[in-house]
mmCIF file of C-alpha atoms in Angstrom:
data_model
loop_
_atom_site.group_PDB
_atom_site.id
_atom_site.type_symbol
_atom_site.label_atom_id
_atom_site.label_comp_id
_atom_site.label_asym_id
_atom_site.label_seq_id
_atom_site.Cartn_x
_atom_site.Cartn_y
_atom_site.Cartn_z
ATOM 1 C CA UNK A 1 34.745 -8.484 6.725
ATOM 2 C CA UNK A 2 33.600 -11.615 5.022
ATOM 3 C CA UNK A 3 29.902 -10.994 4.042
ATOM 4 C CA UNK A 4 27.197 -13.715 4.498
ATOM 5 C CA UNK A 5 24.291 -12.759 5.304
ATOM 6 C CA UNK A 6 21.677 -9.747 4.548
ATOM 7 C CA UNK A 7 22.756 -8.125 7.454
ATOM 8 C CA UNK A 8 25.826 -8.004 6.779
ATOM 9 C CA UNK A 9 25.536 -6.958 3.797
ATOM 10 C CA UNK A 10 23.521 -4.182 4.705
ATOM 11 C CA UNK A 11 26.133 -3.101 6.950
ATOM 12 C CA UNK A 12 28.995 -3.067 4.279
ATOM 13 C CA UNK A 13 27.003 -0.736 1.626
ATOM 14 C CA UNK A 14 25.909 1.355 5.462
ATOM 15 C CA UNK A 15 29.732 1.427 5.302
ATOM 16 C CA UNK A 16 29.936 2.270 1.466
ATOM 17 C CA UNK A 17 27.423 5.181 1.617
ATOM 18 C CA UNK A 18 29.153 6.535 4.798
ATOM 19 C CA UNK A 19 32.530 6.543 2.498
ATOM 20 C CA UNK A 20 30.785 8.280 -0.001
ATOM 21 C CA UNK A 21 29.054 10.912 2.077
ATOM 22 C CA UNK A 22 32.736 12.237 3.686
ATOM 23 C CA UNK A 23 34.529 11.579 0.014
ATOM 24 C CA UNK A 24 31.639 14.446 -0.973
ATOM 25 C CA UNK A 25 32.785 16.205 2.221
ATOM 26 C CA UNK A 26 35.969 16.359 1.015
ATOM 27 C CA UNK A 27 35.126 17.666 -2.731
ATOM 28 C CA UNK A 28 32.061 19.505 -2.467
ATOM 29 C CA UNK A 29 34.215 22.786 -1.500
ATOM 30 C CA UNK A 30 37.007 22.839 -4.290
ATOM 31 C CA UNK A 31 33.769 22.290 -6.613
ATOM 32 C CA UNK A 32 31.693 25.308 -4.940
ATOM 33 C CA UNK A 33 34.961 27.387 -5.622
ATOM 34 C CA UNK A 34 35.168 26.481 -9.179
ATOM 35 C CA UNK A 35 30.748 27.209 -9.217
ATOM 36 C CA UNK A 36 30.627 30.242 -10.618
ATOM 37 C CA UNK A 37 26.952 30.766 -10.639
ATOM 38 C CA UNK A 38 25.873 32.750 -6.949
ATOM 39 C CA UNK A 39 22.816 30.476 -6.711
ATOM 40 C CA UNK A 40 24.559 27.246 -7.833
ATOM 41 C CA UNK A 41 27.715 28.087 -5.664
ATOM 42 C CA UNK A 42 24.762 28.542 -2.654
ATOM 43 C CA UNK A 43 23.181 25.763 -3.663
ATOM 44 C CA UNK A 44 25.669 23.439 -3.954
ATOM 45 C CA UNK A 45 27.617 25.095 -0.151
ATOM 46 C CA UNK A 46 24.035 24.213 1.619
ATOM 47 C CA UNK A 47 24.693 20.784 0.246
ATOM 48 C CA UNK A 48 27.374 19.819 1.709
ATOM 49 C CA UNK A 49 25.858 21.548 5.057
ATOM 50 C CA UNK A 50 23.695 18.640 4.420
ATOM 51 C CA UNK A 51 26.137 16.168 3.738
ATOM 52 C CA UNK A 52 27.524 16.639 7.311
ATOM 53 C CA UNK A 53 24.152 15.658 9.066
ATOM 54 C CA UNK A 54 24.236 12.673 6.831
ATOM 55 C CA UNK A 55 27.001 11.640 8.193
ATOM 56 C CA UNK A 56 25.690 12.280 11.668
ATOM 57 C CA UNK A 57 22.421 10.499 10.965
ATOM 58 C CA UNK A 58 24.559 7.482 9.425
ATOM 59 C CA UNK A 59 26.963 7.057 12.757
ATOM 60 C CA UNK A 60 23.389 7.122 14.695
ATOM 61 C CA UNK A 61 22.462 4.603 12.400
ATOM 62 C CA UNK A 62 25.212 2.624 13.188
ATOM 63 C CA UNK A 63 25.091 3.032 16.894
ATOM 64 C CA UNK A 64 21.328 1.425 16.716
ATOM 65 C CA UNK A 65 23.078 -1.487 15.237
ATOM 66 C CA UNK A 66 25.804 -1.988 17.999
ATOM 67 C CA UNK A 67 28.496 -0.975 14.998
ATOM 68 C CA UNK A 68 31.298 1.710 15.251
ATOM 69 C CA UNK A 69 30.794 4.101 12.054
ATOM 70 C CA UNK A 70 33.258 2.510 9.595
ATOM 71 C CA UNK A 71 33.996 2.977 5.678
ATOM 72 C CA UNK A 72 34.327 1.113 3.117
ATOM 73 C CA UNK A 73 36.355 2.244 -0.262
ATOM 74 C CA UNK A 74 33.765 2.735 -2.843
ATOM 75 C CA UNK A 75 34.696 2.542 -6.216
ATOM 76 C CA UNK A 76 31.481 4.121 -7.786
ATOM 77 C CA UNK A 77 31.461 7.718 -5.943
ATOM 78 C CA UNK A 78 35.369 7.367 -7.006
ATOM 79 C CA UNK A 79 34.840 6.812 -10.301
ATOM 80 C CA UNK A 80 31.596 10.189 -10.261
ATOM 81 C CA UNK A 81 34.268 12.183 -9.027
ATOM 82 C CA UNK A 82 37.152 11.369 -11.119
ATOM 83 C CA UNK A 83 34.481 12.160 -13.789
ATOM 84 C CA UNK A 84 34.004 15.978 -12.522
ATOM 85 C CA UNK A 85 37.442 16.173 -11.509
ATOM 86 C CA UNK A 86 38.722 15.702 -15.842
ATOM 87 C CA UNK A 87 35.666 17.835 -16.774
ATOM 88 C CA UNK A 88 37.085 20.972 -13.919
ATOM 89 C CA UNK A 89 40.288 20.770 -15.134
ATOM 90 C CA UNK A 90 39.465 20.799 -18.944
ATOM 91 C CA UNK A 91 36.339 23.051 -19.256
ATOM 92 C CA UNK A 92 36.814 26.933 -19.259
ATOM 93 C CA UNK A 93 34.363 27.984 -20.491
ATOM 94 C CA UNK A 94 31.991 29.562 -17.387
ATOM 95 C CA UNK A 95 28.896 28.814 -18.934
ATOM 96 C CA UNK A 96 29.761 25.088 -19.853
ATOM 97 C CA UNK A 97 31.511 24.590 -16.417
ATOM 98 C CA UNK A 98 28.592 25.545 -14.108
ATOM 99 C CA UNK A 99 26.314 22.850 -16.484
ATOM 100 C CA UNK A 100 29.169 20.201 -16.205
ATOM 101 C CA UNK A 101 29.126 20.571 -12.538
ATOM 102 C CA UNK A 102 24.973 21.045 -12.069
ATOM 103 C CA UNK A 103 25.387 17.278 -13.996
ATOM 104 C CA UNK A 104 27.842 15.827 -12.087
ATOM 105 C CA UNK A 105 26.616 17.071 -8.295
ATOM 106 C CA UNK A 106 22.703 15.115 -10.060
ATOM 107 C CA UNK A 107 24.932 11.968 -10.681
ATOM 108 C CA UNK A 108 26.119 11.988 -7.172
ATOM 109 C CA UNK A 109 22.390 12.546 -5.859
ATOM 110 C CA UNK A 110 21.543 10.172 -7.867
ATOM 111 C CA UNK A 111 24.113 7.345 -6.521
ATOM 112 C CA UNK A 112 22.844 8.501 -2.790
ATOM 113 C CA UNK A 113 19.551 8.006 -4.117
ATOM 114 C CA UNK A 114 19.923 4.942 -5.113
ATOM 115 C CA UNK A 115 21.984 3.305 -2.341
ATOM 116 C CA UNK A 116 19.990 4.834 0.607
ATOM 117 C CA UNK A 117 16.895 3.531 -1.372
ATOM 118 C CA UNK A 118 18.584 -0.066 -0.717
ATOM 119 C CA UNK A 119 19.453 0.860 2.446
ATOM 120 C CA UNK A 120 15.926 1.557 3.523
ATOM 121 C CA UNK A 121 14.617 -1.722 1.934
ATOM 122 C CA UNK A 122 16.840 -3.727 3.632
ATOM 123 C CA UNK A 123 16.288 -2.169 6.986
ATOM 124 C CA UNK A 124 12.190 -2.390 6.460
ATOM 125 C CA UNK A 125 13.450 -6.681 5.719
ATOM 126 C CA UNK A 126 16.013 -6.682 8.607
ATOM 127 C CA UNK A 127 12.835 -5.272 11.131
ATOM 128 C CA UNK A 128 15.544 -2.297 11.704
ATOM 129 C CA UNK A 129 12.719 -0.261 12.698
ATOM 130 C CA UNK A 130 14.597 2.518 14.921
ATOM 131 C CA UNK A 131 16.573 3.522 12.188
ATOM 132 C CA UNK A 132 14.359 3.680 9.444
ATOM 133 C CA UNK A 133 13.261 7.141 9.924
ATOM 134 C CA UNK A 134 17.019 8.729 9.542
ATOM 135 C CA UNK A 135 17.212 6.950 6.253
ATOM 136 C CA UNK A 136 14.400 8.162 5.182
ATOM 137 C CA UNK A 137 15.464 11.529 5.992
ATOM 138 C CA UNK A 138 18.517 11.588 4.388
ATOM 139 C CA UNK A 139 16.596 10.039 1.267
ATOM 140 C CA UNK A 140 14.011 12.761 1.008
ATOM 141 C CA UNK A 141 16.762 15.153 0.975
ATOM 142 C CA UNK A 142 18.612 13.548 -1.712
ATOM 143 C CA UNK A 143 15.656 13.567 -3.839
ATOM 144 C CA UNK A 144 15.218 16.997 -2.644
ATOM 145 C CA UNK A 145 18.702 17.946 -4.017
ATOM 146 C CA UNK A 146 18.885 16.303 -7.205
ATOM 147 C CA UNK A 147 15.640 18.437 -8.129
ATOM 148 C CA UNK A 148 16.690 21.700 -7.037
ATOM 149 C CA UNK A 149 19.940 20.973 -9.176
ATOM 150 C CA UNK A 150 17.861 20.101 -12.079
ATOM 151 C CA UNK A 151 15.008 23.434 -11.765
ATOM 152 C CA UNK A 152 18.483 25.656 -11.758
ATOM 153 C CA UNK A 153 19.871 23.957 -14.732
ATOM 154 C CA UNK A 154 16.980 24.602 -16.945
ATOM 155 C CA UNK A 155 16.149 27.506 -15.116
ATOM 156 C CA UNK A 156 19.767 28.990 -16.526
ATOM 157 C CA UNK A 157 19.592 26.711 -19.513
ATOM 158 C CA UNK A 158 16.627 29.106 -20.377
ATOM 159 C CA UNK A 159 17.534 32.014 -19.200
ATOM 160 C CA UNK A 160 20.207 31.858 -21.581
ATOM 161 C CA UNK A 161 18.288 30.966 -24.400
ATOM 162 C CA UNK A 162 15.129 33.634 -23.331
ATOM 163 C CA UNK B 1 38.731 16.720 -27.922
ATOM 164 C CA UNK B 2 38.827 19.796 -25.618
ATOM 165 C CA UNK B 3 35.147 20.849 -24.547
ATOM 166 C CA UNK B 4 34.666 24.730 -24.933
ATOM 167 C CA UNK B 5 30.687 24.769 -25.446
ATOM 168 C CA UNK B 6 27.363 23.296 -24.017
ATOM 169 C CA UNK B 7 27.890 21.662 -27.814
ATOM 170 C CA UNK B 8 30.529 20.048 -27.038
ATOM 171 C CA UNK B 9 29.860 18.913 -23.270
ATOM 172 C CA UNK B 10 26.949 17.655 -25.069
ATOM 173 C CA UNK B 11 28.533 15.252 -27.833
ATOM 174 C CA UNK B 12 31.132 14.247 -24.477
ATOM 175 C CA UNK B 13 28.452 12.845 -21.853
ATOM 176 C CA UNK B 14 26.306 11.001 -25.550
ATOM 177 C CA UNK B 15 30.087 9.612 -25.599
ATOM 178 C CA UNK B 16 29.779 9.028 -22.317
ATOM 179 C CA UNK B 17 26.793 6.967 -22.270
ATOM 180 C CA UNK B 18 27.438 5.601 -25.238
ATOM 181 C CA UNK B 19 30.257 3.691 -23.444
ATOM 182 C CA UNK B 20 28.010 2.943 -19.947
ATOM 183 C CA UNK B 21 26.008 1.908 -22.200
ATOM 184 C CA UNK B 22 28.762 -0.939 -23.929
ATOM 185 C CA UNK B 23 30.348 -1.296 -21.003
ATOM 186 C CA UNK B 24 26.475 -2.807 -19.564
ATOM 187 C CA UNK B 25 26.157 -4.866 -22.553
ATOM 188 C CA UNK B 26 29.436 -6.821 -21.508
ATOM 189 C CA UNK B 27 28.942 -6.964 -18.200
ATOM 190 C CA UNK B 28 25.302 -8.017 -17.987
ATOM 191 C CA UNK B 29 25.504 -11.226 -19.272
ATOM 192 C CA UNK B 30 28.110 -12.505 -16.537
ATOM 193 C CA UNK B 31 25.587 -11.391 -14.042
ATOM 194 C CA UNK B 32 22.447 -13.069 -15.385
ATOM 195 C CA UNK B 33 24.223 -16.553 -15.133
ATOM 196 C CA UNK B 34 25.535 -15.714 -11.178
ATOM 197 C CA UNK B 35 21.883 -14.925 -10.507
ATOM 198 C CA UNK B 36 19.732 -17.628 -9.281
ATOM 199 C CA UNK B 37 15.880 -16.414 -8.801
ATOM 200 C CA UNK B 38 14.047 -16.673 -12.594
ATOM 201 C CA UNK B 39 12.379 -13.937 -12.029
ATOM 202 C CA UNK B 40 15.586 -11.806 -11.469
ATOM 203 C CA UNK B 41 17.851 -13.616 -14.425
ATOM 204 C CA UNK B 42 14.792 -12.932 -16.265
ATOM 205 C CA UNK B 43 14.297 -9.217 -15.582
ATOM 206 C CA UNK B 44 18.242 -8.424 -15.805
ATOM 207 C CA UNK B 45 18.127 -10.171 -19.291
ATOM 208 C CA UNK B 46 14.754 -8.034 -20.903
ATOM 209 C CA UNK B 47 17.262 -4.770 -19.736
ATOM 210 C CA UNK B 48 20.592 -6.661 -21.785
ATOM 211 C CA UNK B 49 18.310 -6.595 -25.221
ATOM 212 C CA UNK B 50 16.886 -3.239 -23.904
ATOM 213 C CA UNK B 51 20.146 -1.494 -23.710
ATOM 214 C CA UNK B 52 21.600 -2.344 -27.221
ATOM 215 C CA UNK B 53 17.976 -1.003 -28.371
ATOM 216 C CA UNK B 54 19.613 2.198 -26.216
ATOM 217 C CA UNK B 55 22.543 2.241 -28.448
ATOM 218 C CA UNK B 56 21.432 2.241 -31.488
ATOM 219 C CA UNK B 57 19.178 4.684 -29.955
ATOM 220 C CA UNK B 58 22.530 6.671 -29.652
ATOM 221 C CA UNK B 59 24.077 5.453 -32.412
ATOM 222 C CA UNK B 60 20.740 7.057 -34.474
ATOM 223 C CA UNK B 61 21.740 10.676 -32.255
ATOM 224 C CA UNK B 62 25.131 10.662 -33.226
ATOM 225 C CA UNK B 63 24.560 10.491 -36.435
ATOM 226 C CA UNK B 64 21.638 13.108 -36.335
ATOM 227 C CA UNK B 65 23.807 15.569 -34.930
ATOM 228 C CA UNK B 66 26.414 14.743 -38.325
ATOM 229 C CA UNK B 67 28.915 12.976 -35.176
ATOM 230 C CA UNK B 68 30.295 9.642 -35.376
ATOM 231 C CA UNK B 69 29.214 6.942 -32.905
ATOM 232 C CA UNK B 70 32.249 7.180 -30.367
ATOM 233 C CA UNK B 71 32.212 5.938 -26.440
ATOM 234 C CA UNK B 72 34.481 8.605 -23.926
ATOM 235 C CA UNK B 73 36.335 6.303 -21.269
ATOM 236 C CA UNK B 74 33.345 6.455 -17.920
ATOM 237 C CA UNK B 75 35.096 6.239 -15.241
ATOM 238 C CA UNK B 76 31.819 6.189 -12.864
ATOM 239 C CA UNK B 77 30.185 3.007 -14.715
ATOM 240 C CA UNK B 78 33.843 1.324 -14.175
ATOM 241 C CA UNK B 79 33.388 1.628 -10.426
ATOM 242 C CA UNK B 80 29.732 1.091 -9.506
ATOM 243 C CA UNK B 81 30.500 -1.843 -12.377
ATOM 244 C CA UNK B 82 33.940 -2.733 -10.009
ATOM 245 C CA UNK B 83 32.161 -2.487 -7.011
ATOM 246 C CA UNK B 84 28.877 -5.142 -8.120
ATOM 247 C CA UNK B 85 31.977 -8.047 -9.339
ATOM 248 C CA UNK B 86 34.001 -7.360 -5.760
ATOM 249 C CA UNK B 87 30.115 -8.713 -4.217
ATOM 250 C CA UNK B 88 29.524 -11.003 -6.942
ATOM 251 C CA UNK B 89 33.317 -13.260 -5.812
ATOM 252 C CA UNK B 90 32.055 -12.352 -2.388
ATOM 253 C CA UNK B 91 29.208 -13.387 -1.845
ATOM 254 C CA UNK B 92 28.258 -17.142 -1.300
ATOM 255 C CA UNK B 93 24.912 -16.847 -0.507
ATOM 256 C CA UNK B 94 22.345 -17.419 -3.066
ATOM 257 C CA UNK B 95 19.803 -14.315 -1.584
ATOM 258 C CA UNK B 96 22.018 -12.165 -0.537
ATOM 259 C CA UNK B 97 23.766 -12.228 -3.706
ATOM 260 C CA UNK B 98 20.654 -11.988 -5.149
ATOM 261 C CA UNK B 99 19.650 -8.849 -3.317
ATOM 262 C CA UNK B 100 23.385 -7.226 -3.879
ATOM 263 C CA UNK B 101 22.315 -7.495 -7.366
ATOM 264 C CA UNK B 102 18.857 -5.977 -7.457
ATOM 265 C CA UNK B 103 21.207 -3.182 -5.900
ATOM 266 C CA UNK B 104 24.153 -2.914 -7.858
ATOM 267 C CA UNK B 105 21.667 -3.210 -11.084
ATOM 268 C CA UNK B 106 19.223 0.227 -9.351
ATOM 269 C CA UNK B 107 22.640 2.359 -9.058
ATOM 270 C CA UNK B 108 23.580 1.625 -13.459
ATOM 271 C CA UNK B 109 19.740 2.450 -13.909
ATOM 272 C CA UNK B 110 20.129 6.144 -11.976
ATOM 273 C CA UNK B 111 23.384 6.558 -13.403
ATOM 274 C CA UNK B 112 22.223 6.399 -16.792
ATOM 275 C CA UNK B 113 19.026 7.333 -15.720
ATOM 276 C CA UNK B 114 21.128 10.597 -14.100
ATOM 277 C CA UNK B 115 22.990 11.443 -17.761
ATOM 278 C CA UNK B 116 19.662 10.780 -19.888
ATOM 279 C CA UNK B 117 17.920 13.455 -17.995
ATOM 280 C CA UNK B 118 21.171 15.956 -18.104
ATOM 281 C CA UNK B 119 20.940 15.107 -22.409
ATOM 282 C CA UNK B 120 17.127 15.809 -22.395
ATOM 283 C CA UNK B 121 17.695 19.661 -20.693
ATOM 284 C CA UNK B 122 20.826 19.659 -22.953
ATOM 285 C CA UNK B 123 19.158 18.559 -26.183
ATOM 286 C CA UNK B 124 16.368 21.688 -25.462
ATOM 287 C CA UNK B 125 18.923 24.230 -24.661
ATOM 288 C CA UNK B 126 20.624 23.170 -27.875
ATOM 289 C CA UNK B 127 17.516 23.080 -30.126
ATOM 290 C CA UNK B 128 18.575 18.485 -30.872
ATOM 291 C CA UNK B 129 14.659 18.631 -31.006
ATOM 292 C CA UNK B 130 15.094 15.682 -33.939
ATOM 293 C CA UNK B 131 17.182 13.619 -31.244
ATOM 294 C CA UNK B 132 14.774 14.330 -28.130
ATOM 295 C CA UNK B 133 12.415 11.797 -28.390
ATOM 296 C CA UNK B 134 14.947 8.903 -28.885
ATOM 297 C CA UNK B 135 16.791 10.434 -25.623
ATOM 298 C CA UNK B 136 13.099 10.624 -24.007
ATOM 299 C CA UNK B 137 11.901 7.313 -24.671
ATOM 300 C CA UNK B 138 15.024 5.749 -23.386
ATOM 301 C CA UNK B 139 14.512 7.386 -20.380
ATOM 302 C CA UNK B 140 11.043 6.125 -19.595
ATOM 303 C CA UNK B 141 12.657 2.069 -19.946
ATOM 304 C CA UNK B 142 15.839 3.138 -17.790
ATOM 305 C CA UNK B 143 13.066 4.788 -15.002
ATOM 306 C CA UNK B 144 11.264 1.322 -15.380
ATOM 307 C CA UNK B 145 13.932 -0.844 -14.856
ATOM 308 C CA UNK B 146 14.402 0.140 -11.619
ATOM 309 C CA UNK B 147 11.259 0.567 -10.445
ATOM 310 C CA UNK B 148 11.002 -3.431 -11.772
ATOM 311 C CA UNK B 149 13.972 -4.117 -9.799
ATOM 312 C CA UNK B 150 13.169 -1.749 -7.030
ATOM 313 C CA UNK B 151 9.589 -3.909 -6.725
ATOM 314 C CA UNK B 152 11.396 -7.591 -7.178
ATOM 315 C CA UNK B 153 13.458 -6.659 -4.350
ATOM 316 C CA UNK B 154 11.385 -5.562 -2.081
ATOM 317 C CA UNK B 155 8.215 -8.719 -3.207
ATOM 318 C CA UNK B 156 11.474 -11.302 -2.497
ATOM 319 C CA UNK B 157 12.449 -9.744 0.456
ATOM 320 C CA UNK B 158 8.831 -9.687 1.236
ATOM 321 C CA UNK B 159 8.111 -13.230 0.562
ATOM 322 C CA UNK B 160 11.182 -14.244 2.663
ATOM 323 C CA UNK B 161 10.009 -12.603 5.598
ATOM 324 C CA UNK B 162 6.261 -14.309 5.710
#
């Protein structure tokens, strides 16, 4: 698809995030399996469920715009998860691996936070008012997931240090 | 380097961000050149200067830890800038390209925000108190750059819509 207008760019970015969310849904089960801390495991499992809801919401956004849901390759999310894969292969120590997984998951959240933020700003400009709430709900959940991961990382670390 | 402890992971992540900041310093001049809006150009130019300061601060952090400054390949930042390169090659319309560049720059900021946030949390845990302030200064600047880009995106769009 040639990108000739903000409308085209909006649809392209929807496809980028659709690919990213689907990629995360494929990757997360392995990460949950490799995590040691039970709270981290359950946090990631909850986020896997949430990500499936996000995919669903994106499908509703495509539909509202008269578009077929489709993904476009997203080198950014592939790069972020490639780093996580490398660390998972390399780190043997449990606590260190959990710390690396929390950081990797936060990097994913931040990618999604910036993309949904951009989509909301463009949806407002393009007056796609019917999709604003769907995008905002997901953005709020991504931000909450990032905060929970950060707190878990700090609590775990503080506990260990105490 | 084998990663066997949180200390190793901390140094590895410093190297990751050092690579990312250096990558951005190499990439930004072309982005500044391609941007049309003068405010966007000057915002990106200011961030190029800031990124050089961030590299300097990271070198001080390495030094404080008795480490030689070094980068380690960072597929995440490469993926994020690859997406930007693809969009720069494809989009001809000026306003649309500027919107894409703002979004790409915000994705870079968010990657850096999450990594510096993680580094600060680990530096606290590892009691590397002498480097905390250096990392916090950079994190504050990354967040400020993201906010300025967001506001510029919204002002520009609102202006156009008005």
